[in-house]
Amino acid sequence: MVGTIEITTGIHWIGALHPELRIFDDLFPTEHGTTYNSYLIKGGEKTAIIDTVKGKFTDQYLDKVRSLVDPATIDYIIVNHSEPDHSGSLAYLLEQCPNATVVSTQAAKTFVTNMMHKPFASQVVKDGDTLDLGGRTLRFIMAPFLHWPDTMFTRLEEENLLFTCDAFGAHYCDVQHIFNDETEDFTSARQFYFDCIFRPFKDKVLAAIEKIRHDVIDMILPSHGPIIRRDPWKVIQQFEQWSKPTSFGKKVVLLYLSPHGNTEKMAQAVAEGAALDDIEVACYHTVGMTDNEIRTLMEEADALVFGIPTVARDIPPPMWHVLTFLSTVRLKTNLAAVFGSYGWSGEACKMAEERLKGMGLKLVAEPVRAVFSPTDEVLAQCRALGAAVSEAVAKK
Ligand code: FEO
């Protein structure tokens, strides 16, 4: 176990390392493990802790706190974000800190209340509120949906330190080092982390960056991965770049699978029908595409059209995989359409229709289905479907 690390006089890293973690929250691969960073700040009069650690590390965490201060002298526990990897130790820390007040957004207060189910002293803060620790001032910057509704940043004004919880972090654990100027470059891990966690909230990332754009920032202290002591603005600019729109013209994106070539014939007819001046039609057979290529196309789309054959009474697994991306991207459209070939039962189009509606998309027209090979009549229906999609896009 690594002990505490003094970042600057009176400010200590008291987090936990989890280098062997390979799947985060049962959801995302973490090739390089992760860290759960927590910080202790001593002011001239008050002491604050910023975020806590995952519950399984509670014992070592409390030992770290006790090694620096008598927990009874802790005045504030700042909860920038209440997800259990940062609040799992909170109830146990509060038991040791009878004089501590939990400082958070209203949403975070509600969330930790529903996690801990026990009373605690609390103070809800809003954008721009400050807390005086005695010679050290904390200012709170609301950053909702980075990546929960409850999130905020905490800035230590006098020293230009920005505590951002998940934002600008990475699932990356270097057991020897805690600062980014001591580690290897981990930009690829940071980008993968961004794609897993922040990609659906790109507009919120850009909004939060606008709030800090004119601040001097000497260090970013995130809740995962190394502290950003070297080039903090480079990391903010990376998040900004990854969040910016990548396409500006109007675009219909057509994604399909076609085990026997039938749905592909339909896709070509839909694409023909969708061809309209000033509208790009991007038509892709998804086999061989990377997840990020598909997600980028989804984000660029002004309409999403899916060609889905029925296999074994279901949407084939590779296309289910594509449809799961709808909740992991920031769509700019709610227009969609579906078509596909089937042999004898043909459930896939109906299933896809329900999935798309469940994700807030609206079908431009009824799905077009073909029994095995599409007839000329079905291909004409496909062209009409494509035309309806592009006309709906043109009207937007
Ligand atoms: Fe690291 Fe959203 O928790």
Short mmCIF file of C-alpha atoms and ligand atoms in Angstrom, two decimals:
data_model
loop_
_atom_site.label_atom_id
_atom_site.label_comp_id
_atom_site.label_asym_id
_atom_site.label_seq_id
_atom_site.Cartn_x
_atom_site.Cartn_y
_atom_site.Cartn_z
CA MET A 1 0.00 0.00 0.00
CA VAL A 2 1.27 3.46 -0.90
CA GLY A 3 1.06 5.98 1.94
CA THR A 4 -0.07 9.55 1.74
CA ILE A 5 1.75 11.95 -0.60
CA GLU A 6 2.13 15.66 0.09
CA ILE A 7 1.29 17.52 -3.12
CA THR A 8 2.11 20.93 -1.77
CA THR A 9 2.36 22.19 1.80
CA GLY A 10 -0.73 21.05 3.69
CA ILE A 11 -2.38 19.33 0.70
CA HIS A 12 -2.14 15.56 0.61
CA TRP A 13 -3.11 12.75 -1.73
CA ILE A 14 -4.87 10.13 0.42
CA GLY A 15 -6.32 7.93 -2.33
CA ALA A 16 -6.19 4.24 -3.15
CA LEU A 17 -4.48 2.38 -5.96
CA HIS A 18 -6.18 -0.44 -7.84
CA PRO A 19 -3.57 -1.56 -10.38
CA GLU A 20 -4.99 -5.05 -10.91
CA LEU A 21 -8.48 -3.87 -11.90
CA ARG A 22 -9.31 -4.99 -15.43
CA ILE A 23 -13.05 -4.19 -15.70
CA PHE A 24 -14.39 -1.00 -14.16
CA ASP A 25 -17.90 -1.17 -12.63
CA ASP A 26 -18.50 -4.42 -14.57
CA LEU A 27 -18.63 -2.19 -17.67
CA PHE A 28 -15.38 -0.86 -19.10
CA PRO A 29 -11.99 -2.50 -19.65
CA THR A 30 -9.21 -0.92 -17.57
CA GLU A 31 -6.02 -2.23 -19.10
CA HIS A 32 -3.90 -0.10 -16.77
CA GLY A 33 -5.98 -0.46 -13.58
CA THR A 34 -7.13 2.71 -11.90
CA THR A 35 -6.80 4.90 -8.84
CA TYR A 36 -9.42 6.45 -6.56
CA ASN A 37 -7.96 9.81 -5.63
CA SER A 38 -8.96 11.63 -2.48
CA TYR A 39 -7.31 14.76 -1.14
CA LEU A 40 -6.91 16.34 2.28
CA ILE A 41 -6.49 20.12 2.51
CA LYS A 42 -5.41 21.88 5.68
CA GLY A 43 -6.35 25.53 5.87
CA GLY A 44 -5.31 27.91 8.60
CA GLU A 45 -8.53 27.23 10.47
CA LYS A 46 -10.38 24.39 8.81
CA THR A 47 -9.59 21.03 7.25
CA ALA A 48 -11.37 19.56 4.24
CA ILE A 49 -11.32 16.26 2.38
CA ILE A 50 -12.22 16.16 -1.29
CA ASP A 51 -14.00 12.96 -2.37
CA THR A 52 -13.38 9.57 -0.78
CA VAL A 53 -12.51 6.15 -2.21
CA LYS A 54 -14.18 2.91 -3.26
CA GLY A 55 -15.62 0.98 -0.32
CA LYS A 56 -13.24 -1.98 -0.51
CA PHE A 57 -10.35 0.35 0.31
CA THR A 58 -11.99 1.88 3.39
CA ASP A 59 -9.62 0.46 6.01
CA GLN A 60 -6.41 1.67 4.36
CA TYR A 61 -8.13 4.95 3.55
CA LEU A 62 -9.09 5.66 7.15
CA ASP A 63 -5.54 4.77 8.21
CA LYS A 64 -4.24 7.40 5.79
CA VAL A 65 -6.59 10.04 7.14
CA ARG A 66 -5.60 9.21 10.74
CA SER A 67 -1.91 9.38 9.85
CA LEU A 68 -2.34 13.05 8.95
CA VAL A 69 -5.01 14.43 11.29
CA ASP A 70 -7.32 13.53 14.13
CA PRO A 71 -10.53 12.79 12.15
CA ALA A 72 -12.48 14.79 14.74
CA THR A 73 -10.74 17.91 13.37
CA ILE A 74 -12.08 17.43 9.84
CA ASP A 75 -14.62 20.15 9.12
CA TYR A 76 -15.73 19.45 5.55
CA ILE A 77 -15.98 16.49 3.21
CA ILE A 78 -16.48 17.80 -0.31
CA VAL A 79 -18.39 15.40 -2.56
CA ASN A 80 -17.71 16.49 -6.13
CA HIS A 81 -19.55 13.41 -7.42
CA SER A 82 -21.32 10.66 -5.54
CA GLU A 83 -20.74 7.54 -7.62
CA PRO A 84 -19.71 4.73 -5.25
CA ASP A 85 -16.10 4.61 -6.45
CA HIS A 86 -15.80 8.02 -4.76
CA SER A 87 -18.42 7.77 -2.03
CA GLY A 88 -18.08 4.13 -1.00
CA SER A 89 -16.03 5.09 2.05
CA LEU A 90 -18.08 8.15 2.94
CA ALA A 91 -20.34 6.55 5.57
CA TYR A 92 -17.33 5.04 7.34
CA LEU A 93 -15.37 8.28 7.16
CA LEU A 94 -18.32 10.18 8.63
CA GLU A 95 -18.40 7.76 11.57
CA GLN A 96 -14.84 8.86 12.34
CA CYS A 97 -15.49 12.55 11.70
CA PRO A 98 -18.25 13.70 14.07
CA ASN A 99 -17.68 17.37 13.23
CA ALA A 100 -17.65 17.08 9.45
CA THR A 101 -20.21 18.60 7.12
CA VAL A 102 -20.73 17.05 3.68
CA VAL A 103 -20.54 19.79 1.04
CA SER A 104 -22.08 19.00 -2.33
CA THR A 105 -24.67 19.84 -4.95
CA GLN A 106 -28.31 19.16 -4.11
CA ALA A 107 -28.27 16.18 -6.46
CA ALA A 108 -25.20 14.66 -4.78
CA LYS A 109 -26.79 15.18 -1.37
CA THR A 110 -29.89 13.29 -2.56
CA PHE A 111 -27.79 10.52 -4.05
CA VAL A 112 -25.57 9.92 -0.99
CA THR A 113 -28.66 10.07 1.23
CA ASN A 114 -30.13 7.23 -0.83
CA MET A 115 -26.84 5.31 -0.67
CA MET A 116 -26.04 5.70 3.05
CA HIS A 117 -29.53 5.73 4.60
CA LYS A 118 -28.32 7.56 7.69
CA PRO A 119 -28.43 11.22 8.73
CA PHE A 120 -25.43 13.49 8.18
CA ALA A 121 -24.66 17.20 8.40
CA SER A 122 -24.77 18.75 4.96
CA GLN A 123 -24.29 21.99 3.09
CA VAL A 124 -25.57 22.39 -0.45
CA VAL A 125 -23.53 24.71 -2.65
CA LYS A 126 -24.25 26.47 -5.93
CA ASP A 127 -22.12 27.84 -8.75
CA GLY A 128 -19.58 30.34 -7.42
CA ASP A 129 -20.14 29.63 -3.73
CA THR A 130 -16.99 29.65 -1.64
CA LEU A 131 -15.75 28.06 1.56
CA ASP A 132 -13.04 29.69 3.64
CA LEU A 133 -10.61 27.27 5.25
CA GLY A 134 -8.46 30.09 6.65
CA GLY A 135 -6.05 31.42 4.05
CA ARG A 136 -7.30 28.84 1.58
CA THR A 137 -10.55 29.36 -0.30
CA LEU A 138 -12.54 26.69 -2.09
CA ARG A 139 -14.80 27.81 -4.93
CA PHE A 140 -17.40 25.49 -6.39
CA ILE A 141 -18.06 25.26 -10.12
CA MET A 142 -21.18 23.40 -11.18
CA ALA A 143 -20.42 20.86 -13.92
CA PRO A 144 -23.64 18.86 -14.22
CA PHE A 145 -23.57 15.60 -16.18
CA LEU A 146 -19.83 15.15 -16.03
CA HIS A 147 -21.01 12.48 -15.95
CA TRP A 148 -23.86 12.33 -13.41
CA PRO A 149 -26.37 15.09 -12.69
CA ASP A 150 -24.61 15.71 -9.36
CA THR A 151 -21.15 16.72 -10.52
CA MET A 152 -19.16 19.83 -9.70
CA PHE A 153 -15.54 20.96 -9.64
CA THR A 154 -13.83 22.45 -6.59
CA ARG A 155 -11.15 25.08 -7.14
CA LEU A 156 -8.57 26.07 -4.55
CA GLU A 157 -8.32 29.72 -5.47
CA GLU A 158 -5.02 30.82 -3.96
CA GLU A 159 -3.06 27.92 -5.47
CA ASN A 160 -4.92 27.52 -8.78
CA LEU A 161 -5.70 23.87 -8.12
CA LEU A 162 -8.76 22.35 -9.78
CA PHE A 163 -10.31 19.22 -8.28
CA THR A 164 -12.47 17.73 -11.03
CA CYS A 165 -13.41 14.21 -9.87
CA ASP A 166 -13.94 12.08 -13.01
CA ALA A 167 -13.41 14.89 -15.51
CA PHE A 168 -9.94 15.13 -17.11
CA GLY A 169 -8.99 11.85 -15.43
CA ALA A 170 -8.06 8.43 -16.79
CA HIS A 171 -8.16 4.86 -15.66
CA TYR A 172 -4.41 4.60 -15.31
CA CYS A 173 -2.44 3.44 -12.29
CA ASP A 174 1.30 3.90 -11.97
CA VAL A 175 2.07 2.34 -8.59
CA GLN A 176 5.30 4.33 -8.31
CA HIS A 177 4.10 7.79 -9.32
CA ILE A 178 1.18 10.10 -8.76
CA PHE A 179 2.02 13.03 -11.09
CA ASN A 180 1.70 12.97 -14.88
CA ASP A 181 5.19 14.44 -15.32
CA GLU A 182 6.58 11.27 -13.69
CA THR A 183 4.65 8.71 -15.76
CA GLU A 184 4.68 7.49 -19.33
CA ASP A 185 2.31 9.22 -21.71
CA PHE A 186 -1.17 7.74 -21.15
CA THR A 187 -3.17 9.78 -23.66
CA SER A 188 -4.62 6.65 -25.26
CA ALA A 189 -5.94 5.47 -21.85
CA ARG A 190 -7.39 8.94 -21.28
CA GLN A 191 -9.12 8.92 -24.66
CA PHE A 192 -10.57 5.46 -24.07
CA TYR A 193 -11.82 6.66 -20.65
CA PHE A 194 -13.36 9.71 -22.32
CA ASP A 195 -15.11 7.50 -24.87
CA CYS A 196 -16.48 5.20 -22.16
CA ILE A 197 -17.64 7.85 -19.71
CA PHE A 198 -17.93 11.31 -21.26
CA ARG A 199 -18.79 10.68 -24.89
CA PRO A 200 -22.58 10.84 -24.29
CA PHE A 201 -22.09 14.19 -22.55
CA LYS A 202 -19.96 16.09 -25.04
CA ASP A 203 -22.10 19.21 -24.84
CA LYS A 204 -21.76 19.20 -21.03
CA VAL A 205 -17.99 18.83 -21.34
CA LEU A 206 -17.85 21.89 -23.59
CA ALA A 207 -20.12 23.84 -21.21
CA ALA A 208 -17.93 23.03 -18.22
CA ILE A 209 -14.76 24.01 -20.09
CA GLU A 210 -16.30 27.41 -20.88
CA LYS A 211 -16.72 27.97 -17.15
CA ILE A 212 -13.01 27.49 -16.45
CA ARG A 213 -11.59 28.87 -19.70
CA HIS A 214 -10.31 32.07 -18.15
CA ASP A 215 -8.96 30.55 -14.93
CA VAL A 216 -5.29 30.05 -14.26
CA ILE A 217 -4.88 26.35 -13.56
CA ASP A 218 -1.58 25.06 -12.20
CA MET A 219 -2.74 21.52 -11.51
CA ILE A 220 -5.78 19.35 -12.24
CA LEU A 221 -6.44 16.89 -9.45
CA PRO A 222 -8.87 14.29 -10.83
CA SER A 223 -10.32 11.30 -9.02
CA HIS A 224 -8.82 8.74 -11.40
CA GLY A 225 -5.26 8.52 -12.64
CA PRO A 226 -2.25 10.77 -12.18
CA ILE A 227 -2.49 14.36 -11.00
CA ILE A 228 -2.01 16.65 -14.01
CA ARG A 229 0.90 18.84 -12.96
CA ARG A 230 2.45 19.14 -16.43
CA ASP A 231 0.39 20.90 -19.13
CA PRO A 232 -3.04 20.88 -17.45
CA TRP A 233 -4.51 22.92 -20.31
CA LYS A 234 -3.31 20.34 -22.81
CA VAL A 235 -5.55 17.80 -21.11
CA ILE A 236 -8.50 20.21 -21.04
CA GLN A 237 -7.93 20.90 -24.74
CA GLN A 238 -7.92 17.15 -25.45
CA PHE A 239 -11.32 16.80 -23.77
CA GLU A 240 -12.50 19.84 -25.72
CA GLN A 241 -11.26 18.43 -29.02
CA TRP A 242 -12.87 15.05 -28.40
CA SER A 243 -16.15 16.82 -27.58
CA LYS A 244 -16.40 19.08 -30.63
CA PRO A 245 -18.73 18.22 -33.52
CA THR A 246 -16.90 16.48 -36.36
CA SER A 247 -19.37 17.02 -39.20
CA PHE A 248 -21.18 20.12 -40.35
CA GLY A 249 -23.12 19.14 -43.50
CA LYS A 250 -26.33 17.11 -43.50
CA LYS A 251 -25.77 13.39 -43.47
CA VAL A 252 -27.86 10.23 -43.59
CA VAL A 253 -26.00 7.31 -42.03
CA LEU A 254 -27.01 3.82 -43.09
CA LEU A 255 -25.61 0.85 -41.17
CA TYR A 256 -26.42 -2.70 -42.12
CA LEU A 257 -25.60 -6.39 -41.81
CA SER A 258 -26.24 -8.82 -44.64
CA PRO A 259 -25.35 -12.51 -44.16
CA HIS A 260 -26.69 -13.52 -47.60
CA GLY A 261 -26.57 -10.26 -49.54
CA ASN A 262 -30.33 -9.58 -49.38
CA THR A 263 -30.30 -6.78 -46.82
CA GLU A 264 -27.34 -5.31 -48.72
CA LYS A 265 -29.45 -5.06 -51.90
CA MET A 266 -32.08 -3.26 -49.84
CA ALA A 267 -29.42 -0.97 -48.37
CA GLN A 268 -28.26 0.04 -51.82
CA ALA A 269 -31.84 0.87 -52.82
CA VAL A 270 -32.41 2.89 -49.62
CA ALA A 271 -29.16 4.80 -50.29
CA GLU A 272 -30.26 5.51 -53.89
CA GLY A 273 -33.57 6.84 -52.64
CA ALA A 274 -31.88 8.98 -50.01
CA ALA A 275 -29.58 10.68 -52.54
CA LEU A 276 -30.59 14.34 -52.50
CA ASP A 277 -28.68 17.51 -53.21
CA ASP A 278 -26.84 18.81 -50.14
CA ILE A 279 -27.31 15.56 -48.21
CA GLU A 280 -24.46 13.08 -47.90
CA VAL A 281 -25.47 9.43 -47.69
CA ALA A 282 -22.94 7.29 -45.81
CA CYS A 283 -23.76 3.60 -46.27
CA TYR A 284 -21.72 1.03 -44.33
CA HIS A 285 -21.68 -2.73 -43.92
CA THR A 286 -20.74 -2.82 -40.23
CA VAL A 287 -18.63 -5.98 -40.33
CA GLY A 288 -15.01 -4.94 -39.83
CA MET A 289 -15.82 -1.47 -38.58
CA THR A 290 -14.40 -0.40 -35.23
CA ASP A 291 -16.71 0.61 -32.41
CA ASN A 292 -15.40 4.15 -32.57
CA GLU A 293 -15.97 4.41 -36.33
CA ILE A 294 -19.60 3.44 -35.78
CA ARG A 295 -20.04 5.80 -32.83
CA THR A 296 -18.52 8.70 -34.76
CA LEU A 297 -20.91 8.08 -37.67
CA MET A 298 -23.85 7.96 -35.28
CA GLU A 299 -22.85 11.31 -33.82
CA GLU A 300 -22.52 12.85 -37.28
CA ALA A 301 -25.89 11.56 -38.50
CA ASP A 302 -28.89 13.72 -39.23
CA ALA A 303 -30.81 10.47 -39.67
CA LEU A 304 -29.89 6.91 -38.73
CA VAL A 305 -31.04 4.03 -40.92
CA PHE A 306 -30.46 0.44 -39.90
CA GLY A 307 -30.54 -2.58 -42.21
CA ILE A 308 -31.19 -5.56 -39.95
CA PRO A 309 -31.83 -9.12 -41.09
CA THR A 310 -33.61 -11.55 -38.81
CA VAL A 311 -31.45 -14.46 -37.65
CA ALA A 312 -32.85 -17.12 -35.30
CA ARG A 313 -35.91 -14.92 -34.51
CA ASP A 314 -33.70 -12.09 -33.34
CA ILE A 315 -31.52 -9.13 -34.26
CA PRO A 316 -28.10 -10.69 -34.94
CA PRO A 317 -25.62 -10.08 -32.08
CA PRO A 318 -23.29 -7.82 -34.14
CA MET A 319 -26.22 -5.49 -34.82
CA TRP A 320 -27.39 -5.59 -31.19
CA HIS A 321 -23.85 -4.45 -30.42
CA VAL A 322 -24.29 -1.52 -32.82
CA LEU A 323 -27.63 -0.60 -31.26
CA THR A 324 -26.10 -0.51 -27.77
CA PHE A 325 -24.01 2.46 -28.92
CA LEU A 326 -27.12 4.62 -29.06
CA SER A 327 -26.80 5.22 -25.33
CA THR A 328 -23.06 5.88 -25.48
CA VAL A 329 -23.04 8.75 -27.96
CA ARG A 330 -24.40 12.27 -28.19
CA LEU A 331 -26.89 12.08 -31.08
CA LYS A 332 -27.90 15.24 -32.88
CA THR A 333 -30.99 13.69 -34.45
CA ASN A 334 -34.09 11.76 -33.53
CA LEU A 335 -34.84 10.60 -37.09
CA ALA A 336 -34.46 6.92 -37.85
CA ALA A 337 -35.60 4.15 -40.17
CA VAL A 338 -35.30 0.37 -40.36
CA PHE A 339 -35.39 -2.27 -43.05
CA GLY A 340 -34.24 -5.85 -43.44
CA SER A 341 -34.60 -9.26 -45.00
CA TYR A 342 -35.84 -12.39 -43.28
CA GLY A 343 -36.62 -16.00 -44.16
CA TRP A 344 -39.71 -17.09 -42.25
CA SER A 345 -40.45 -15.13 -39.07
CA GLY A 346 -38.92 -11.64 -39.40
CA GLU A 347 -38.88 -10.29 -35.82
CA ALA A 348 -35.75 -8.12 -36.12
CA CYS A 349 -37.30 -4.98 -37.63
CA LYS A 350 -39.99 -4.86 -34.94
CA MET A 351 -37.40 -5.34 -32.20
CA ALA A 352 -35.22 -2.60 -33.66
CA GLU A 353 -38.20 -0.27 -33.91
CA GLU A 354 -38.86 -0.74 -30.19
CA ARG A 355 -35.19 -0.22 -29.33
CA LEU A 356 -35.03 2.99 -31.37
CA LYS A 357 -38.24 4.36 -29.88
CA GLY A 358 -36.97 3.45 -26.42
CA MET A 359 -33.91 5.59 -27.08
CA GLY A 360 -36.05 8.56 -28.08
CA LEU A 361 -35.79 8.17 -31.86
CA LYS A 362 -38.73 8.58 -34.21
CA LEU A 363 -39.27 6.33 -37.22
CA VAL A 364 -39.69 8.40 -40.39
CA ALA A 365 -41.70 5.61 -42.02
CA GLU A 366 -42.79 2.04 -41.44
CA PRO A 367 -39.99 -0.54 -41.68
CA VAL A 368 -39.53 -2.21 -45.09
CA ARG A 369 -39.07 -5.96 -44.95
CA ALA A 370 -38.22 -8.51 -47.64
CA VAL A 371 -38.85 -12.26 -47.55
CA PHE A 372 -35.42 -13.61 -48.55
CA SER A 373 -34.42 -11.78 -51.74
CA PRO A 374 -36.08 -8.38 -52.26
CA THR A 375 -38.43 -8.15 -55.25
CA ASP A 376 -38.53 -5.11 -57.52
CA GLU A 377 -41.56 -3.97 -55.58
CA VAL A 378 -39.69 -4.20 -52.26
CA LEU A 379 -36.69 -2.38 -53.74
CA ALA A 380 -39.02 0.41 -54.81
CA GLN A 381 -40.30 0.55 -51.23
CA CYS A 382 -36.67 0.81 -50.07
CA ARG A 383 -36.03 3.74 -52.42
CA ALA A 384 -39.18 5.41 -51.09
CA LEU A 385 -37.96 4.83 -47.54
CA GLY A 386 -34.61 6.48 -48.36
CA ALA A 387 -36.40 9.42 -49.99
CA ALA A 388 -38.63 9.87 -46.94
CA VAL A 389 -35.60 9.92 -44.68
CA SER A 390 -33.76 12.56 -46.71
CA GLU A 391 -36.88 14.69 -47.07
CA ALA A 392 -37.29 14.62 -43.28
CA VAL A 393 -33.63 15.63 -42.89
CA ALA A 394 -34.01 18.44 -45.45
CA LYS A 395 -36.99 19.83 -43.54
CA LYS A 396 -35.05 20.06 -40.25
FE1 FEO B 1 -15.32 7.61 -10.98
FE2 FEO B 1 -18.38 8.55 -12.02
O1 FEO B 1 -17.16 7.75 -10.93
#
